[in-house]
Short mmCIF file of C-alpha atoms and ligand atoms in Angstrom, two decimals:
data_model
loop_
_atom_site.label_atom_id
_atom_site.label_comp_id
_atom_site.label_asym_id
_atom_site.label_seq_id
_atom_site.Cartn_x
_atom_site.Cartn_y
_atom_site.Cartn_z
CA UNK A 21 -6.65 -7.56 2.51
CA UNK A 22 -4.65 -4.57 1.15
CA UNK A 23 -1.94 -7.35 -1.01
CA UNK A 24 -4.01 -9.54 -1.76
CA UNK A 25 -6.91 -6.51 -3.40
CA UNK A 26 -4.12 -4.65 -4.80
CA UNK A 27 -2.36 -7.58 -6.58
CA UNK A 28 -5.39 -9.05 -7.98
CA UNK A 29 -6.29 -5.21 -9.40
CA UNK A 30 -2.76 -5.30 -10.83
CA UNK A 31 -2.96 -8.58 -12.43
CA UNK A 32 -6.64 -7.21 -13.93
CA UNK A 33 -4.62 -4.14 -15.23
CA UNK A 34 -2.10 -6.22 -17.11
CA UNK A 35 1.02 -6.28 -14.57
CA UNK A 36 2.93 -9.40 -13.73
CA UNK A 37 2.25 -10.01 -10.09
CA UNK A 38 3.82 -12.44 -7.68
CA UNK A 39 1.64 -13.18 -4.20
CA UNK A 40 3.90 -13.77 -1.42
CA UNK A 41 3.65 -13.98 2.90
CA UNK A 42 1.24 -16.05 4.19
CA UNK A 43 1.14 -18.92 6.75
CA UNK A 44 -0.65 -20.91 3.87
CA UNK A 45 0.90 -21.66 0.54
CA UNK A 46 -2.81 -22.78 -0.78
CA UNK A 47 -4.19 -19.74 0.26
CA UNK A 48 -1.42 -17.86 -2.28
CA UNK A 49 -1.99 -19.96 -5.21
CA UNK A 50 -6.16 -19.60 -4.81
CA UNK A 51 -5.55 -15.41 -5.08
CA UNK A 52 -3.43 -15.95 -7.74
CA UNK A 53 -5.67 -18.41 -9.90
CA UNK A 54 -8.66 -16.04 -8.77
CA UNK A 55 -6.46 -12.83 -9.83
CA UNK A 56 -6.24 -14.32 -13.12
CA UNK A 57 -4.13 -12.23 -15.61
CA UNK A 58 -0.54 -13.29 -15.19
CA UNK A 59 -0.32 -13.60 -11.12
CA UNK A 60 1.24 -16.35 -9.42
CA UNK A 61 2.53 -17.36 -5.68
CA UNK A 62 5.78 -17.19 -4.53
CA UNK A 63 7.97 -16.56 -1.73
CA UNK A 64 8.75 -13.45 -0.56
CA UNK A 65 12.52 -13.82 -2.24
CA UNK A 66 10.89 -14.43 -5.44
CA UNK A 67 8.64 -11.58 -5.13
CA UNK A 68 10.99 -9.16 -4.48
CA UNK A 69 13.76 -10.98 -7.55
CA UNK A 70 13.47 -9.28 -11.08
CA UNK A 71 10.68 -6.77 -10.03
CA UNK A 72 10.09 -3.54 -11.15
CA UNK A 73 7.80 -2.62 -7.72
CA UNK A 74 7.18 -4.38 -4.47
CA UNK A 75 4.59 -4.09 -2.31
CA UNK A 76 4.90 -4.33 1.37
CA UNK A 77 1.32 -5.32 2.85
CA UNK A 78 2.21 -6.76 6.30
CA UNK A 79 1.58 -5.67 10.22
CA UNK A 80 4.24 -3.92 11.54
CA UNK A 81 5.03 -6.90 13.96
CA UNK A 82 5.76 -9.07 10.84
CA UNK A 83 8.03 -5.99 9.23
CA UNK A 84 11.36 -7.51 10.72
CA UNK A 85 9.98 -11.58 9.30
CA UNK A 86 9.24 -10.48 6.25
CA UNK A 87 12.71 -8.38 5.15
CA UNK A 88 14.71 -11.64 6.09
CA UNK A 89 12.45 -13.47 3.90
CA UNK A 90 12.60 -11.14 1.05
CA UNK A 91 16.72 -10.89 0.75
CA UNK A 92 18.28 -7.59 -0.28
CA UNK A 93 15.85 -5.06 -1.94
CA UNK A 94 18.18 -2.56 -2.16
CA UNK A 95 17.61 -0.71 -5.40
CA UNK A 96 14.30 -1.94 -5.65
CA UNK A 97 10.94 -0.03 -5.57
CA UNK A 98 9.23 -0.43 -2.27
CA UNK A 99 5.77 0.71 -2.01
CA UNK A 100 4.63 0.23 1.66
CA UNK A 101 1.12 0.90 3.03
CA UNK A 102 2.61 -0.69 6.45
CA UNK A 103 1.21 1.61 8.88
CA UNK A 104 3.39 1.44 12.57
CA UNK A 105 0.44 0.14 14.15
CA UNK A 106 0.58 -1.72 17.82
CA UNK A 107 -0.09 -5.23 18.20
CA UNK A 108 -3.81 -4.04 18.84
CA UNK A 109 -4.48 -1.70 16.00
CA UNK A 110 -5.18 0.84 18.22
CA UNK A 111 -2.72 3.41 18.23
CA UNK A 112 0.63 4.28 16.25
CA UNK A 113 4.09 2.89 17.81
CA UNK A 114 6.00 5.47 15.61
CA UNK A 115 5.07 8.62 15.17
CA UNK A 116 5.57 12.64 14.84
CA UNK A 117 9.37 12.21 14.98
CA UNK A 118 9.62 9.78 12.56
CA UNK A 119 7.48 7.41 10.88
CA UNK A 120 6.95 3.95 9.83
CA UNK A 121 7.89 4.67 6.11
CA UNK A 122 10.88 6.33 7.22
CA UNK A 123 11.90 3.38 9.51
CA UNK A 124 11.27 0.63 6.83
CA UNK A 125 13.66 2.80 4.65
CA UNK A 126 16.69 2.35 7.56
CA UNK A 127 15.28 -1.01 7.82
CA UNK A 128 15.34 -2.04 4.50
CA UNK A 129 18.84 -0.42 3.61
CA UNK A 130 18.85 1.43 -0.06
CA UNK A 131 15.40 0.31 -1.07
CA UNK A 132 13.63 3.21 -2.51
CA UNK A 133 10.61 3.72 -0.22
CA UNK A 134 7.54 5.20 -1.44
CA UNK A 135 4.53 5.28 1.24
CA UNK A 136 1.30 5.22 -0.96
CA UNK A 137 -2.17 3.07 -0.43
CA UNK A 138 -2.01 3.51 3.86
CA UNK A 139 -4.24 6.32 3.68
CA UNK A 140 -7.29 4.09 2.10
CA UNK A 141 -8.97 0.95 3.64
CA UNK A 142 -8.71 -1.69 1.43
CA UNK A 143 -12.95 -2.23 1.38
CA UNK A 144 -12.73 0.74 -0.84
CA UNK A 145 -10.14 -0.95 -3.35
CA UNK A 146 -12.12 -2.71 -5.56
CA UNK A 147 -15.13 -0.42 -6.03
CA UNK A 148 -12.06 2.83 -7.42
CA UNK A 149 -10.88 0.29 -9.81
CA UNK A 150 -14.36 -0.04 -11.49
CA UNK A 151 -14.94 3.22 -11.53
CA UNK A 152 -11.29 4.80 -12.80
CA UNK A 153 -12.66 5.51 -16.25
CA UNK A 154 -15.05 7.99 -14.77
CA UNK A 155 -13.74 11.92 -14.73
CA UNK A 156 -13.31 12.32 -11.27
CA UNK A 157 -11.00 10.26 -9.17
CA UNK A 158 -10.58 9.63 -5.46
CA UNK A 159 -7.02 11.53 -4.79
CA UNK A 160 -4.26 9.31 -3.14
CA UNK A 161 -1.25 10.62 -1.27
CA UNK A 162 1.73 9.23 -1.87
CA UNK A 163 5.49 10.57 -0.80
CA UNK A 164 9.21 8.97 -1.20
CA UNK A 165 12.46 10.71 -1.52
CA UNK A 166 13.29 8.59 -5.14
CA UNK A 167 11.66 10.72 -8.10
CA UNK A 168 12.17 7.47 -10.32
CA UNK A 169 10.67 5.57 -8.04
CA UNK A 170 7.74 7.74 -6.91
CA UNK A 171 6.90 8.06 -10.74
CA UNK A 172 6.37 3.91 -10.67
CA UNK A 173 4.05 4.14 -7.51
CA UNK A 174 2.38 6.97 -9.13
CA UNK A 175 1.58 4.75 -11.94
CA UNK A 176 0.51 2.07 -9.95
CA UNK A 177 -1.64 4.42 -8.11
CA UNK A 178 -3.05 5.67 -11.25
CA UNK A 179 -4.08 1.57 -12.14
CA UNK A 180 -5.70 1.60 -9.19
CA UNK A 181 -8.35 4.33 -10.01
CA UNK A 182 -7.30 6.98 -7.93
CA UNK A 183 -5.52 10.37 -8.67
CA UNK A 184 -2.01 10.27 -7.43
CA UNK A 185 -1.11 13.50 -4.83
CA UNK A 186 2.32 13.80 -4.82
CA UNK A 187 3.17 14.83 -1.08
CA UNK A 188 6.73 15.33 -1.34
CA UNK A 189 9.41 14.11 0.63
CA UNK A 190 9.10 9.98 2.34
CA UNK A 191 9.27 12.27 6.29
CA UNK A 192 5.76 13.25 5.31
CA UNK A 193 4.39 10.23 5.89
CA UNK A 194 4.48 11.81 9.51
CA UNK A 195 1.52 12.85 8.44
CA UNK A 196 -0.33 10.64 6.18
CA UNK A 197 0.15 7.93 8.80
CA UNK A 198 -2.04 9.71 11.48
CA UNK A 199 -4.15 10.53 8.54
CA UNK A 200 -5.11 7.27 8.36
CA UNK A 201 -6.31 7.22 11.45
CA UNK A 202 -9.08 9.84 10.66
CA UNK A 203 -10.01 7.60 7.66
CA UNK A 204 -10.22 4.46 9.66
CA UNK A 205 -12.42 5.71 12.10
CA UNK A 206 -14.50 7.40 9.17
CA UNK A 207 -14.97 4.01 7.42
CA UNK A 208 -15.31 1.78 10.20
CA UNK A 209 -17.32 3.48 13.17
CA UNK A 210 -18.97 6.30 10.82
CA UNK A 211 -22.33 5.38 9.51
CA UNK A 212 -21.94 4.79 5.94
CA UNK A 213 -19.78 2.12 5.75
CA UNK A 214 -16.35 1.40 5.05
CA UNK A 215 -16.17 1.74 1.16
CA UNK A 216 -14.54 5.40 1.92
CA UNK A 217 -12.06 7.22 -0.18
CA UNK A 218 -10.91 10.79 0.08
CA UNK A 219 -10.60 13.61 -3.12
CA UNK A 220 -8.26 17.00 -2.56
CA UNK A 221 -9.79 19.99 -4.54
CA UNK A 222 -9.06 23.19 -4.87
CA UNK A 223 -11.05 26.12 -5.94
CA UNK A 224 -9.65 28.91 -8.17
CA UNK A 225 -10.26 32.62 -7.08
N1 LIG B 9 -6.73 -3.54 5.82
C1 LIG B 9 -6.78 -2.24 5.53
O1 LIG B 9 -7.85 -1.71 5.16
C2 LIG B 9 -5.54 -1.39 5.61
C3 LIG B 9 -5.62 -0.05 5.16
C4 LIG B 9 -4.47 0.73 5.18
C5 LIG B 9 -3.28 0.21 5.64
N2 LIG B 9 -3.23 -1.08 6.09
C6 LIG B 9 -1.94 -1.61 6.56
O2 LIG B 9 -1.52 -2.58 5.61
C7 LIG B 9 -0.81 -3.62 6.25
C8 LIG B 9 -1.46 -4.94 5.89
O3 LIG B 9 -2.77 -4.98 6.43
P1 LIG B 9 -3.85 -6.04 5.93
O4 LIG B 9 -5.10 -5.67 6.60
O5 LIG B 9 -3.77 -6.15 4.46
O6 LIG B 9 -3.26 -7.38 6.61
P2 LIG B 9 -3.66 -8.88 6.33
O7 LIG B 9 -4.87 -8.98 5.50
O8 LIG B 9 -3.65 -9.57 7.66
O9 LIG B 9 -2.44 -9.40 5.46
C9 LIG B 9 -1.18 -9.62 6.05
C10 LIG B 9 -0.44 -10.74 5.32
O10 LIG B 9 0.63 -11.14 6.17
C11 LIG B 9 0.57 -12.56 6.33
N3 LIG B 9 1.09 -13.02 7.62
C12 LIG B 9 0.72 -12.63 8.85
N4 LIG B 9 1.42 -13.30 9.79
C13 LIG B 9 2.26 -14.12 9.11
C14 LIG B 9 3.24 -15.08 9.52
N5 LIG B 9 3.50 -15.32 10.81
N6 LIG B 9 3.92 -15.75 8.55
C15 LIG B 9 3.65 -15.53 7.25
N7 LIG B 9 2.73 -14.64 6.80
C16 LIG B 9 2.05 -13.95 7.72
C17 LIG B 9 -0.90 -12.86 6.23
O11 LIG B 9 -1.10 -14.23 5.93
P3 LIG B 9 -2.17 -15.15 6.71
O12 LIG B 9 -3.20 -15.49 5.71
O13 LIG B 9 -1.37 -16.33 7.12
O14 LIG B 9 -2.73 -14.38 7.85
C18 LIG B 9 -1.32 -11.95 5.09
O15 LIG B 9 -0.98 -12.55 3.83
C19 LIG B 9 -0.83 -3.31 7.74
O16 LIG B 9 0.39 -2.70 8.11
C20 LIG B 9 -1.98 -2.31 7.90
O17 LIG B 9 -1.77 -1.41 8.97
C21 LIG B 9 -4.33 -1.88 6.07
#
């Protein structure tokens, strides 16, 4: 849901994109041809090989699965909207003293971790991208401890549609991932359906 919308919005916004992780190779190739642009399917070593960004989009019981697969990202832009969830969804397995973005970073040894698109359910993906020429912009959160590489996520974020909210350091994601909790109980057990985003204002004196 969240790779394979974000990808194919990518690929529609001119990036090369590489689908990767699933238990069916056919079902890669068919986002990838649907995508259009220049997307393709590949493993999760080739995704992560010669990339200026990768995207982690996997349940936290895959997290372990999927590094081994990918090789050694060190160096290498990681945008994660991996939330710690249990095996349930119903609760978070990491939480107030550290977080899953903070984690994946030990985890994943010198990749440069940004935690951005965990806050947003992916329902709401498509419908931001057709409307990011329009003045105001759903704000996203986003927060890493890399300034180089929060600038690339920030830029992806901007693809997207939304307005990128720069939350500072990757331990903030102490919050955000609770955050998402709110949301997820906005969009799927509030009454208006689950195409929700969220927009930050402030108002001058
Ligand atoms: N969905 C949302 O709205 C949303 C919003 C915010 C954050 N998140 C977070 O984003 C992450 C991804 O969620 P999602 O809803 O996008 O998940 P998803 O649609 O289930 O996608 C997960 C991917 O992992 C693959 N996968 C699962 N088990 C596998 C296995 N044993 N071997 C190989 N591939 C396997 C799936 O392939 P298969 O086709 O084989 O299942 C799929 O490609 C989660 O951590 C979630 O908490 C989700």
């Amino acid at each position: 849901m969240m790779g394979g919308k974000l990808g194919t919005i990518w690929a529609r916004a001119g990036h090369e994109v590489v689908f990767s992780y699933a238990r069916s190779d056919q079902k890669l190739k068919k986002l990838a041809r649907a995508a259009r642009g220049k997307a393709r399917a590949g493993t999760p070593g080739e995704a992560g090989r010669d990339v200026d960004a990768v995207l982690l989009a996997v349940h936290w019981s895959r997290l372990e699965d999927v590094l081994r697969q990918a090789g050694d990202l060190s160096g290498k832009v990681l945008v994660t909207c991996s939330l710690p969830m249990n095996a349930d969804d119903t609760d978070l397995v990491v939480a107030h003293t550290s977080s899953g973005a903070e984690e994946l970073a030990r985890t994943a040894s010198g990749a440069r971790v940004v935690a951005a698109f965990g806050t947003v359910p992916s329902e709401v993906l498509y419908g931001v991208f057709e409307a990011r020429r329009k003045a105001k912009k759903p704000s996203l959160v986003y927060c890493g401890d890399d300034e180089d590489a929060k600038d690339v996520a920030a830029t992806l974020i901007r693809d997207v549609g939304f307005d990128p909210v720069d939350a500072g350091p990757l331990r903030v994601a102490r919050y955000t991932e609770p955050f998402t909790l709110l949301i997820a109980r906005l969009a799927y057990e509030g009454k208006g359906g689950p195409e929700l985003a969220y927009r930050f204002e402030r108002f001058a004196k």
